[in-house]
Tab-separated table of C-alpha atoms and ligand atoms in Angstrom:
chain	number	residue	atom	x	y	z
A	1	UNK	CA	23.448	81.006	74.338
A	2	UNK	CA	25.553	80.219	77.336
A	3	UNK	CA	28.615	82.640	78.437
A	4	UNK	CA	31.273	80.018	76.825
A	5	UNK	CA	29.228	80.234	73.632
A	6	UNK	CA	30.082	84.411	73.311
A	7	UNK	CA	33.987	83.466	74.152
A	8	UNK	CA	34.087	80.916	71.701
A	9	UNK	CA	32.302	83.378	69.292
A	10	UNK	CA	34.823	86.110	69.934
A	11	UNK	CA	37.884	83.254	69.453
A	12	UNK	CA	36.363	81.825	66.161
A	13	UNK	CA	36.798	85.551	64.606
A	14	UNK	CA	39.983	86.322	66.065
A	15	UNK	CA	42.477	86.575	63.973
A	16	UNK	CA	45.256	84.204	64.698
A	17	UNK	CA	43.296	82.113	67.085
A	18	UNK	CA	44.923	79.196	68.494
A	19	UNK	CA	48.396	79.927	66.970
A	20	UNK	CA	47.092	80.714	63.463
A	21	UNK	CA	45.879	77.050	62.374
A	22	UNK	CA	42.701	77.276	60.914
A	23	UNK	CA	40.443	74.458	62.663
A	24	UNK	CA	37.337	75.587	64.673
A	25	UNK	CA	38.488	74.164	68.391
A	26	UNK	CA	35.887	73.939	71.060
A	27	UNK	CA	35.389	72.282	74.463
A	28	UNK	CA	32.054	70.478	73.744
A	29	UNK	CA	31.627	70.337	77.915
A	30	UNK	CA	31.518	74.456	77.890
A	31	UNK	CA	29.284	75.132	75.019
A	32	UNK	CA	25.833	74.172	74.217
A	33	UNK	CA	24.636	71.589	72.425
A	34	UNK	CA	23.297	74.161	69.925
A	35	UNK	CA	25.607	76.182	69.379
A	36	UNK	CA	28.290	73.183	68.491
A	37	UNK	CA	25.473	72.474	66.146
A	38	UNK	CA	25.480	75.550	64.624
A	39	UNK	CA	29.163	75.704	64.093
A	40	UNK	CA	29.154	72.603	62.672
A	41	UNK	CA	27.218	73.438	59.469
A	42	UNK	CA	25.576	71.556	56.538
A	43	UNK	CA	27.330	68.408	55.802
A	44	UNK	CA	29.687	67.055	58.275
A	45	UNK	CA	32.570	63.722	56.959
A	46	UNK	CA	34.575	61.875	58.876
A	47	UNK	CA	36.791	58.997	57.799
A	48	UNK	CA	38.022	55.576	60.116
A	49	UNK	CA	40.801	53.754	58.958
A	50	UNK	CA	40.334	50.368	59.925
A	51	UNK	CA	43.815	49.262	61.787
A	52	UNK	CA	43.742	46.593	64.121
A	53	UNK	CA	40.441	46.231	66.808
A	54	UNK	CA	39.037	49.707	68.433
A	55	UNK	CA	39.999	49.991	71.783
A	56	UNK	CA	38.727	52.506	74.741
A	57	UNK	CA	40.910	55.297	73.682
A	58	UNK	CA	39.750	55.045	70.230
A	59	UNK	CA	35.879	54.676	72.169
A	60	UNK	CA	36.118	57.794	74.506
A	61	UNK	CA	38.291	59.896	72.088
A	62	UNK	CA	36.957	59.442	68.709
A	63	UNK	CA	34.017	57.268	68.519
A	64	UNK	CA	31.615	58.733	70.973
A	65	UNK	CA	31.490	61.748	70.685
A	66	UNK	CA	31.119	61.568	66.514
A	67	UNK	CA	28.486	59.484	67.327
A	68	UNK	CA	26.415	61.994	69.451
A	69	UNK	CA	26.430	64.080	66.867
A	70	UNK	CA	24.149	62.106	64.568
A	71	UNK	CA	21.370	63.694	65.754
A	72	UNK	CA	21.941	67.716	65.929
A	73	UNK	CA	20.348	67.978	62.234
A	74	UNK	CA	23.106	68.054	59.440
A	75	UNK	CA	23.930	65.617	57.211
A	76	UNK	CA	26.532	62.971	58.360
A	77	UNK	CA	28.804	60.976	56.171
A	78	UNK	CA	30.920	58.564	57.812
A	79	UNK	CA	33.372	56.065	56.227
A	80	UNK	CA	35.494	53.231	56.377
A	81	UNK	CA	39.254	54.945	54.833
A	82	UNK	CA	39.997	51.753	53.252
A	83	UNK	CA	42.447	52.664	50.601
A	84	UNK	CA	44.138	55.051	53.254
A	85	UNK	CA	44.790	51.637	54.889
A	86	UNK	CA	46.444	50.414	51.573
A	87	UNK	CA	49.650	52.333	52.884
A	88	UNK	CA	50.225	50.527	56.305
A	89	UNK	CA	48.821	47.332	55.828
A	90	UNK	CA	50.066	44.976	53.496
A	91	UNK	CA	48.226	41.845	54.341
A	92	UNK	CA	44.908	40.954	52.780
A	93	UNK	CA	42.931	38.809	55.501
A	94	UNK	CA	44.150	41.584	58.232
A	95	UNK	CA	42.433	44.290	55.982
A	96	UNK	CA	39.159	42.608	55.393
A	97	UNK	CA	39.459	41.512	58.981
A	98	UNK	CA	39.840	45.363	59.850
A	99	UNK	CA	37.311	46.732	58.185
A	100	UNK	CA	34.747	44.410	59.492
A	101	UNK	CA	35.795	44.707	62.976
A	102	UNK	CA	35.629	48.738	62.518
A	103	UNK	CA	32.583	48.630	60.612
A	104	UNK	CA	30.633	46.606	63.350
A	105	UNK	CA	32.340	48.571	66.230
A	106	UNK	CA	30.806	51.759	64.981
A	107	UNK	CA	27.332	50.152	64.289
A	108	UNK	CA	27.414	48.357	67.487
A	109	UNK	CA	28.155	51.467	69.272
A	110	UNK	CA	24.836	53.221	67.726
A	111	UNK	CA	25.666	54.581	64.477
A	112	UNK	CA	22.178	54.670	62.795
A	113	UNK	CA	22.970	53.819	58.856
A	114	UNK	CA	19.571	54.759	57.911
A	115	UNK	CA	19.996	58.593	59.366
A	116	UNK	CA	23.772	58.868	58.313
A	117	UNK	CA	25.952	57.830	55.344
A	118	UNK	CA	27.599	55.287	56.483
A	119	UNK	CA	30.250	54.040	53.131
A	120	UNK	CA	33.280	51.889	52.378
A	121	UNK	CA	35.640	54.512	50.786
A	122	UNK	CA	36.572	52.108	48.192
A	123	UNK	CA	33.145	51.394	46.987
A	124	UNK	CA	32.908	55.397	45.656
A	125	UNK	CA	35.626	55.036	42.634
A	126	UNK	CA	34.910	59.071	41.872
A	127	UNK	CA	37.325	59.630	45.235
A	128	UNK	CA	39.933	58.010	43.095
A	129	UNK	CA	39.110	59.626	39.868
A	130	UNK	CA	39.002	62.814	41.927
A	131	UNK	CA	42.116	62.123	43.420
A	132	UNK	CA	44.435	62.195	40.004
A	133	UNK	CA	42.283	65.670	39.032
A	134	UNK	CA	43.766	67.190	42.154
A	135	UNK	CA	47.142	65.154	42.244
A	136	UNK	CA	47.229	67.028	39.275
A	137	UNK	CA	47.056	70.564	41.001
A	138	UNK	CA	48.365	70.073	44.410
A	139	UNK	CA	51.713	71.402	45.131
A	140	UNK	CA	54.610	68.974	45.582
A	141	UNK	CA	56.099	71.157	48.501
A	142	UNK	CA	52.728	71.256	49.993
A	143	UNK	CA	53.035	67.773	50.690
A	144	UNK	CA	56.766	67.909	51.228
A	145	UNK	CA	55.624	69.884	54.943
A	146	UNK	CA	53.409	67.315	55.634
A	147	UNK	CA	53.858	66.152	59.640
A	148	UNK	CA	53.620	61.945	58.899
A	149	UNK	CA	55.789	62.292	55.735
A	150	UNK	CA	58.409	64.967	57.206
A	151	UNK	CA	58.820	62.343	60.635
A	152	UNK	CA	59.535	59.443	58.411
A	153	UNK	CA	62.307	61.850	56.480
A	154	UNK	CA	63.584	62.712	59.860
A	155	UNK	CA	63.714	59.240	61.148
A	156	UNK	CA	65.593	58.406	58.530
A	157	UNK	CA	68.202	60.549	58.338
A	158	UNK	CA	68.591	61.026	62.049
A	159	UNK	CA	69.376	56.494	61.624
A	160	UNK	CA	71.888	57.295	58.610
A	161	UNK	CA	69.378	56.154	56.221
A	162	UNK	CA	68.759	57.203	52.644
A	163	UNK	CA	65.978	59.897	53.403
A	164	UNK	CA	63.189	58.424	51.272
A	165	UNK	CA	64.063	54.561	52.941
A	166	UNK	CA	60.666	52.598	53.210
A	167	UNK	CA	58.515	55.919	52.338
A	168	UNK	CA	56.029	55.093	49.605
A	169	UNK	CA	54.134	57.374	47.482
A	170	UNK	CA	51.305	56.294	49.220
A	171	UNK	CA	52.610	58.071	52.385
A	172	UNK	CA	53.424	60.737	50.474
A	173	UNK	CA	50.222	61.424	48.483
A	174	UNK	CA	48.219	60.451	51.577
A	175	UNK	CA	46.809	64.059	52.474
A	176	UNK	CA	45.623	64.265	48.385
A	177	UNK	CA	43.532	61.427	49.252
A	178	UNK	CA	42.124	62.268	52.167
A	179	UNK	CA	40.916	66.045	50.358
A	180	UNK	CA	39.127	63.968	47.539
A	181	UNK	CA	37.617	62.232	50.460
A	182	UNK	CA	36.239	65.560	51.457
A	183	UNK	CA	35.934	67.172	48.591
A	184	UNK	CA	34.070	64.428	46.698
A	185	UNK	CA	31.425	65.515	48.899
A	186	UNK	CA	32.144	68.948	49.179
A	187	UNK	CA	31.718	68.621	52.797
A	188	UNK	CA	31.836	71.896	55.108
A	189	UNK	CA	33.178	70.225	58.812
A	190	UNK	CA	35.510	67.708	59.246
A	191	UNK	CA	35.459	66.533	63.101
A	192	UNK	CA	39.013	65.083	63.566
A	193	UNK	CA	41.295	64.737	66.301
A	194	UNK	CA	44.370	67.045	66.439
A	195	UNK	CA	46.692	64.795	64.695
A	196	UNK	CA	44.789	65.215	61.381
A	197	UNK	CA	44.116	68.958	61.571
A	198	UNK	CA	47.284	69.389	58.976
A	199	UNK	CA	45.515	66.880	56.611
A	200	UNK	CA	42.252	69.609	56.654
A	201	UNK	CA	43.992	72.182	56.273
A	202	UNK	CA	45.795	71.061	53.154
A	203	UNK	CA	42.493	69.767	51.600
A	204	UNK	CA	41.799	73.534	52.040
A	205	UNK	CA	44.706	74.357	50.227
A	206	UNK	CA	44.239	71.901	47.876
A	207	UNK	CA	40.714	72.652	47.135
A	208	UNK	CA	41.795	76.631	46.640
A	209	UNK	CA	44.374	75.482	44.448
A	210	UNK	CA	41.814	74.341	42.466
A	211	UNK	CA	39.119	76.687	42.607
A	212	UNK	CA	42.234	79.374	41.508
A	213	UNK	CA	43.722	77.148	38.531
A	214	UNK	CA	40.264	76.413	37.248
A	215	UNK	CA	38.403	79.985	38.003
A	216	UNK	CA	35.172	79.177	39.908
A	217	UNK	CA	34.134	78.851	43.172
A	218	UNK	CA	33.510	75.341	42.912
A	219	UNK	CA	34.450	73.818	46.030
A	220	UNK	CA	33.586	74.370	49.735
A	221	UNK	CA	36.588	75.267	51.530
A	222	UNK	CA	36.411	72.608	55.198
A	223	UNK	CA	36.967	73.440	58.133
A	224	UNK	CA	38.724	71.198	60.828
A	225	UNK	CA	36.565	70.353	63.769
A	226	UNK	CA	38.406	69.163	67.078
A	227	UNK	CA	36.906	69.268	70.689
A	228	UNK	CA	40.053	69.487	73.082
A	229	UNK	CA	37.783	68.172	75.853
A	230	UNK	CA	38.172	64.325	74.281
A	231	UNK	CA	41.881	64.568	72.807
A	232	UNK	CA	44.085	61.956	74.579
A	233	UNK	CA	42.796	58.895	76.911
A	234	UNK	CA	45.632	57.334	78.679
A	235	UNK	CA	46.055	53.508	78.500
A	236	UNK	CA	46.666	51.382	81.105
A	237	UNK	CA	50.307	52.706	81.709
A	238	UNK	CA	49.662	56.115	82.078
A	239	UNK	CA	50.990	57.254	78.402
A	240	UNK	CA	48.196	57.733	75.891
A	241	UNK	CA	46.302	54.919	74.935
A	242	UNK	CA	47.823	53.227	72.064
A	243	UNK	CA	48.468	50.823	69.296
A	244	UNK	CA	52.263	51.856	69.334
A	245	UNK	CA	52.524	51.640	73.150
A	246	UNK	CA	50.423	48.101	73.609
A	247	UNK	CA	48.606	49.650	76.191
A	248	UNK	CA	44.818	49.432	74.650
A	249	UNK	CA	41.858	48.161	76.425
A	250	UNK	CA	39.646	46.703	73.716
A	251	UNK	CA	36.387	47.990	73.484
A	252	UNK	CA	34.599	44.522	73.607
A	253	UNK	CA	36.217	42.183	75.846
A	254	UNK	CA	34.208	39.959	77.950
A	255	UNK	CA	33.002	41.139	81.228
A	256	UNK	CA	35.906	39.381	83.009
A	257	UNK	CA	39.188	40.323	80.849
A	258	UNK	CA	38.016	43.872	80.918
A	259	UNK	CA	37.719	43.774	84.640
A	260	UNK	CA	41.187	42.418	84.385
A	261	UNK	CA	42.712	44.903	82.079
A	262	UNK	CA	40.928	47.685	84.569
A	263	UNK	CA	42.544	46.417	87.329
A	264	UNK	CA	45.558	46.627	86.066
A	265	UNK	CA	46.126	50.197	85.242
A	266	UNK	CA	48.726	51.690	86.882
A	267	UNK	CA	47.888	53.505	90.011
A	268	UNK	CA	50.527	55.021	93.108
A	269	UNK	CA	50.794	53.726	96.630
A	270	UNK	CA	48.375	55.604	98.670
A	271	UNK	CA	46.632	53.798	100.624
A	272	UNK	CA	42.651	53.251	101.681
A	273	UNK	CA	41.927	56.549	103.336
A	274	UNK	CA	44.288	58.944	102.118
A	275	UNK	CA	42.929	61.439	99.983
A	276	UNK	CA	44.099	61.293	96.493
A	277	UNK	CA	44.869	63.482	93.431
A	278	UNK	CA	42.370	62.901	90.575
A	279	UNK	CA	45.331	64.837	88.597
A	280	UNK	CA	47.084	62.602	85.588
A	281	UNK	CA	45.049	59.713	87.387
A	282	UNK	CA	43.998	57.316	84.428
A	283	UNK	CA	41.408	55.791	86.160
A	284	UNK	CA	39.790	59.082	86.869
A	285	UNK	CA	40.196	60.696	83.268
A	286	UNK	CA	39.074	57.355	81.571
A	287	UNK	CA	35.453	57.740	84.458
A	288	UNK	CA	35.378	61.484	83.687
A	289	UNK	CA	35.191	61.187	80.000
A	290	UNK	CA	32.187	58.436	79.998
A	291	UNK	CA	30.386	59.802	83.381
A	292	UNK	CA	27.613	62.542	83.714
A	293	UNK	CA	29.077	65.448	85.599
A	294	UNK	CA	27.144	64.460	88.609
A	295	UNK	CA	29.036	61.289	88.796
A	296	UNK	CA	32.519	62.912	88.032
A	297	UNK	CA	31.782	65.450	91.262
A	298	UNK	CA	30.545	62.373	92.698
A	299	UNK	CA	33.891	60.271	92.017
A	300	UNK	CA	35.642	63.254	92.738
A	301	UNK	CA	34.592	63.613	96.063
A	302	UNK	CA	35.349	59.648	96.873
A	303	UNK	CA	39.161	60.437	95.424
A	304	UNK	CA	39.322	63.160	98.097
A	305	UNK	CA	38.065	60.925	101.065
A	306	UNK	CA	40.263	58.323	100.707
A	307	UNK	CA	38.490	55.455	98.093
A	308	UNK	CA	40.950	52.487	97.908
A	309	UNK	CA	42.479	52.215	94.135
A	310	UNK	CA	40.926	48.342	94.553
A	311	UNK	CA	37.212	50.011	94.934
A	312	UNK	CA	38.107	53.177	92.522
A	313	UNK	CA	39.003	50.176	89.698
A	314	UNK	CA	35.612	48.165	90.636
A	315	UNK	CA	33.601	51.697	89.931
A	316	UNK	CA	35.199	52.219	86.580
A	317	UNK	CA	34.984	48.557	85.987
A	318	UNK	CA	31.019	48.506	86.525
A	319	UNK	CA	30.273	51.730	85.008
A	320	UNK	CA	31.872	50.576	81.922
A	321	UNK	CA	30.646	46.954	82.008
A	322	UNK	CA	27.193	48.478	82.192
A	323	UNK	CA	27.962	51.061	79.469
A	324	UNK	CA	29.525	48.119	76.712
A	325	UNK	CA	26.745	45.555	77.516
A	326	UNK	CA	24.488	46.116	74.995
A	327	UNK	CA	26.618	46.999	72.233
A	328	UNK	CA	29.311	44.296	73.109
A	329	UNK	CA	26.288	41.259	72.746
A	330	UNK	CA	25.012	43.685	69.239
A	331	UNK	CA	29.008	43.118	67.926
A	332	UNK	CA	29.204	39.945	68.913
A	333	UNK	CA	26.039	38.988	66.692
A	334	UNK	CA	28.029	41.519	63.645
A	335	UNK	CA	31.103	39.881	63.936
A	336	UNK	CA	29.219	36.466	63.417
A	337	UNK	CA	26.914	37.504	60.633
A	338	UNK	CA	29.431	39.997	58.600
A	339	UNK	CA	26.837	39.945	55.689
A	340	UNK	CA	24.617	42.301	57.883
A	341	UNK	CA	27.526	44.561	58.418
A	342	UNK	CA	28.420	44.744	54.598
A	343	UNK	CA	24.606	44.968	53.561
A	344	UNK	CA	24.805	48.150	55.617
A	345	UNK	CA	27.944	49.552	53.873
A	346	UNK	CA	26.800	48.747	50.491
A	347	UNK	CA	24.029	50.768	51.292
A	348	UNK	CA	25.525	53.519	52.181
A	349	UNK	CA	28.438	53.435	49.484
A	350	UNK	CA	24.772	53.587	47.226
A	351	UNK	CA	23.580	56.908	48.743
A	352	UNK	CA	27.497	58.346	48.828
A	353	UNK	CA	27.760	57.845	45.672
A	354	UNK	CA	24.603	59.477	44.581
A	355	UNK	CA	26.120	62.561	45.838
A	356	UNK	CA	29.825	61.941	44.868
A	357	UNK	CA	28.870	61.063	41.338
A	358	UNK	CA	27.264	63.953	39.871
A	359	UNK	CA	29.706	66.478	41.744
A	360	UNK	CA	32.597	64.527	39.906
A	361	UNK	CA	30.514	64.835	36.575
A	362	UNK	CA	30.455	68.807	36.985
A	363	UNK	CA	34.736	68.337	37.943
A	364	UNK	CA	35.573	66.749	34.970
A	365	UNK	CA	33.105	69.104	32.677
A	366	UNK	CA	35.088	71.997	34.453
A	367	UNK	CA	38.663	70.408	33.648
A	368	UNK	CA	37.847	69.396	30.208
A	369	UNK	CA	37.631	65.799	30.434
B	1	LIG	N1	43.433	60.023	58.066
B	1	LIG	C1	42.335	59.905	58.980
B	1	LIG	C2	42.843	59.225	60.275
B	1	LIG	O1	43.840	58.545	60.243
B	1	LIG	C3	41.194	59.117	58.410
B	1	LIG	C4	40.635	59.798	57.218
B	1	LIG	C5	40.796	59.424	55.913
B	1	LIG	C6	39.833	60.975	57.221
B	1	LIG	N2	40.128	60.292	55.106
B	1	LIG	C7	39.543	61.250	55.866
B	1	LIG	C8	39.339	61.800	58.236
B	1	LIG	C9	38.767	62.360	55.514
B	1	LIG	C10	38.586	62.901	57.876
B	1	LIG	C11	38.301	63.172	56.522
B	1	LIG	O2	42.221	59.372	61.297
């Protein structure tokens, strides 16, 4: 165990640690690789909602860093949130389009199908017929302090609006959704960025609610996983990389667009030879989160002697070239053959369902159905 391992230990049961919310939150550069694996225990979900094409942000932040985690031992179920995409996206074609493009992203980026679960949410009908059982339970003020749903109210009245303008139910129920996601599965740890802790925390509730109204321990309360070290990747403007902000850098582009797009994030005017700040830079924070530690320092120590921005953009450029290579020709071949991609999901949506089924069998025994 290293020294960060006993200080996270001694946050984890501290009462009220990081202002009360009840997600595990760990830097995954200051502990070791097995101690995040013990923390993350048993079986480990995590759901993508396909929405437009992954980009670097989505890469660095998100991606990666689920992806090394295939390994450490536990189970892993990963999935395409399909139906959660049912509330934003309206259009057909852009939907299948979406989930192919996700689908492949993940697979080109090394998701192994045959070590993880690897599902289209919409293939496992018990999530929906789990979904109405704990509709049926969950609180309507619960859901009335959700963050997405209590914005939109906002929004609206702040514009003079009626307060429920353009909210659906599907916005509104969203968070019910995403706890029979997790507690189809009865999944322990939910690795998620910060913006979805609240949605954990009231599948917790949810699933309490439950276990209360019904009498029995029946399902596993998760826990929220986040590693602050990979939270926010800035775009190409500084602010954090972004659908809303049109400042993504595709994961995939060609060799010569993405030098393009890396040349043109925003920099200052220092010049060649004066030493510069790798503080807020977005060059360096985009290197620092792909590199080794070695080649951080390494980068690091080029920022303080003077490297031209031109020369800092051509090392981030080529590092990431190098890094997308492989996977960018193994999408390119997905994207052209989606039957591959799909054979993999139906797959998966096979073994899912082997688990999902008989735990919803035991649900509806328990509510009298
Ligand atoms: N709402 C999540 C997001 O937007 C995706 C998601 C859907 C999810 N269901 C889930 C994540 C269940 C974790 C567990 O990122």
């Amino acid at each position: 165990m290293h020294v960060a391992d006993i200080q996270f230990w001694i946050t984890l049961f501290t009462p009220n640690r990081d202002n009360n919310l009840s997600g595990v939150v760990y830097n995954s550069d200051l502990i070791s690789g097995e101690f995040r694996s013990f923390i993350m225990s048993h079986r480990v979900l995590t759901g993508i909602t396909p929405s437009g094409i992954p980009h670097l942000g989505n890469y660095i932040g998100c991606i990666r860093p689920a992806l090394a985690s295939q390994d450490d031992g536990h189970e892993h179920l990963y999935f395409i949130a399909d139906l959660h995409s049912l509330i934003k996206q309206w259009d057909a074609k852009t939907r299948q389009n979406d989930i192919l493009h996700v689908a492949a992203t993940w697979l080109a980026l090394g998701l192994d199908p045959q070590k993880t679960i690897f599902y289209r949410q919409s293939d496992i009908p018990e999530i929906l017929e789990l979904n109405w059982i704990l509709t049926s339970v969950a609180g309507k003020g619960l859901l009335n302090r959700a963050h997405a749903y209590k914005d939109k109210v906002a929004d609206n009245i702040e514009n003079q609006q009626d307060a429920d303008k353009a909210i659906t139910m599907g916005l509104f129920c969203y968070p019910i959704l995403m706890a029979a996601d997790i507690l189809a599965f009865n999944a322990d740890s939910i690795p998620v960025g910060k913006d979805q802790l609240q949605h954990v925390e009231i599948a917790r509730d949810i699933a309490a609610r439950f276990n209360h109204v019904y009498q029995q321990d029946f399902f596993t309360l998760p826990e929220a996983i986040i590693d602050e070290k990979t939270q926010i990747i800035p775009g190409r403007d500084g602010r954090k990389m972004s659908k809303s902000y049109d400042n993504t850098i595709p994961i995939f582009l060609d060799s010569k667009p993405l030098r393009k797009q890396i040349m043109k994030i925003v920099t200052n005017s220092l010049m060649p030879g004066e030493p510069k700040s790798t503080e807020g830079c977005t060059l360096f924070s985009i290197y620092s989160a792909i590199a080794t530690p070695e080649e951080t320092q390494a980068f690091r120590q080029a920022y303080a002697e003077g490297i031209s921005w031109g020369d800092a953009k051509q090392m981030v450029f080529e590092y990431l070239d190098q890094l997308l290579e492989a996977p960018r020709a193994r999408y390119q071949d997905m994207i052209t053959h989606p039957d591959t991609v799909f054979a993999h999901l139906e797959e998966g949506s096979h073994k899912a369902q082997k688990i999902a089924a008989p735990l919803l069998d035991k649900v509806k025994g328990l509510v009298g159905l």
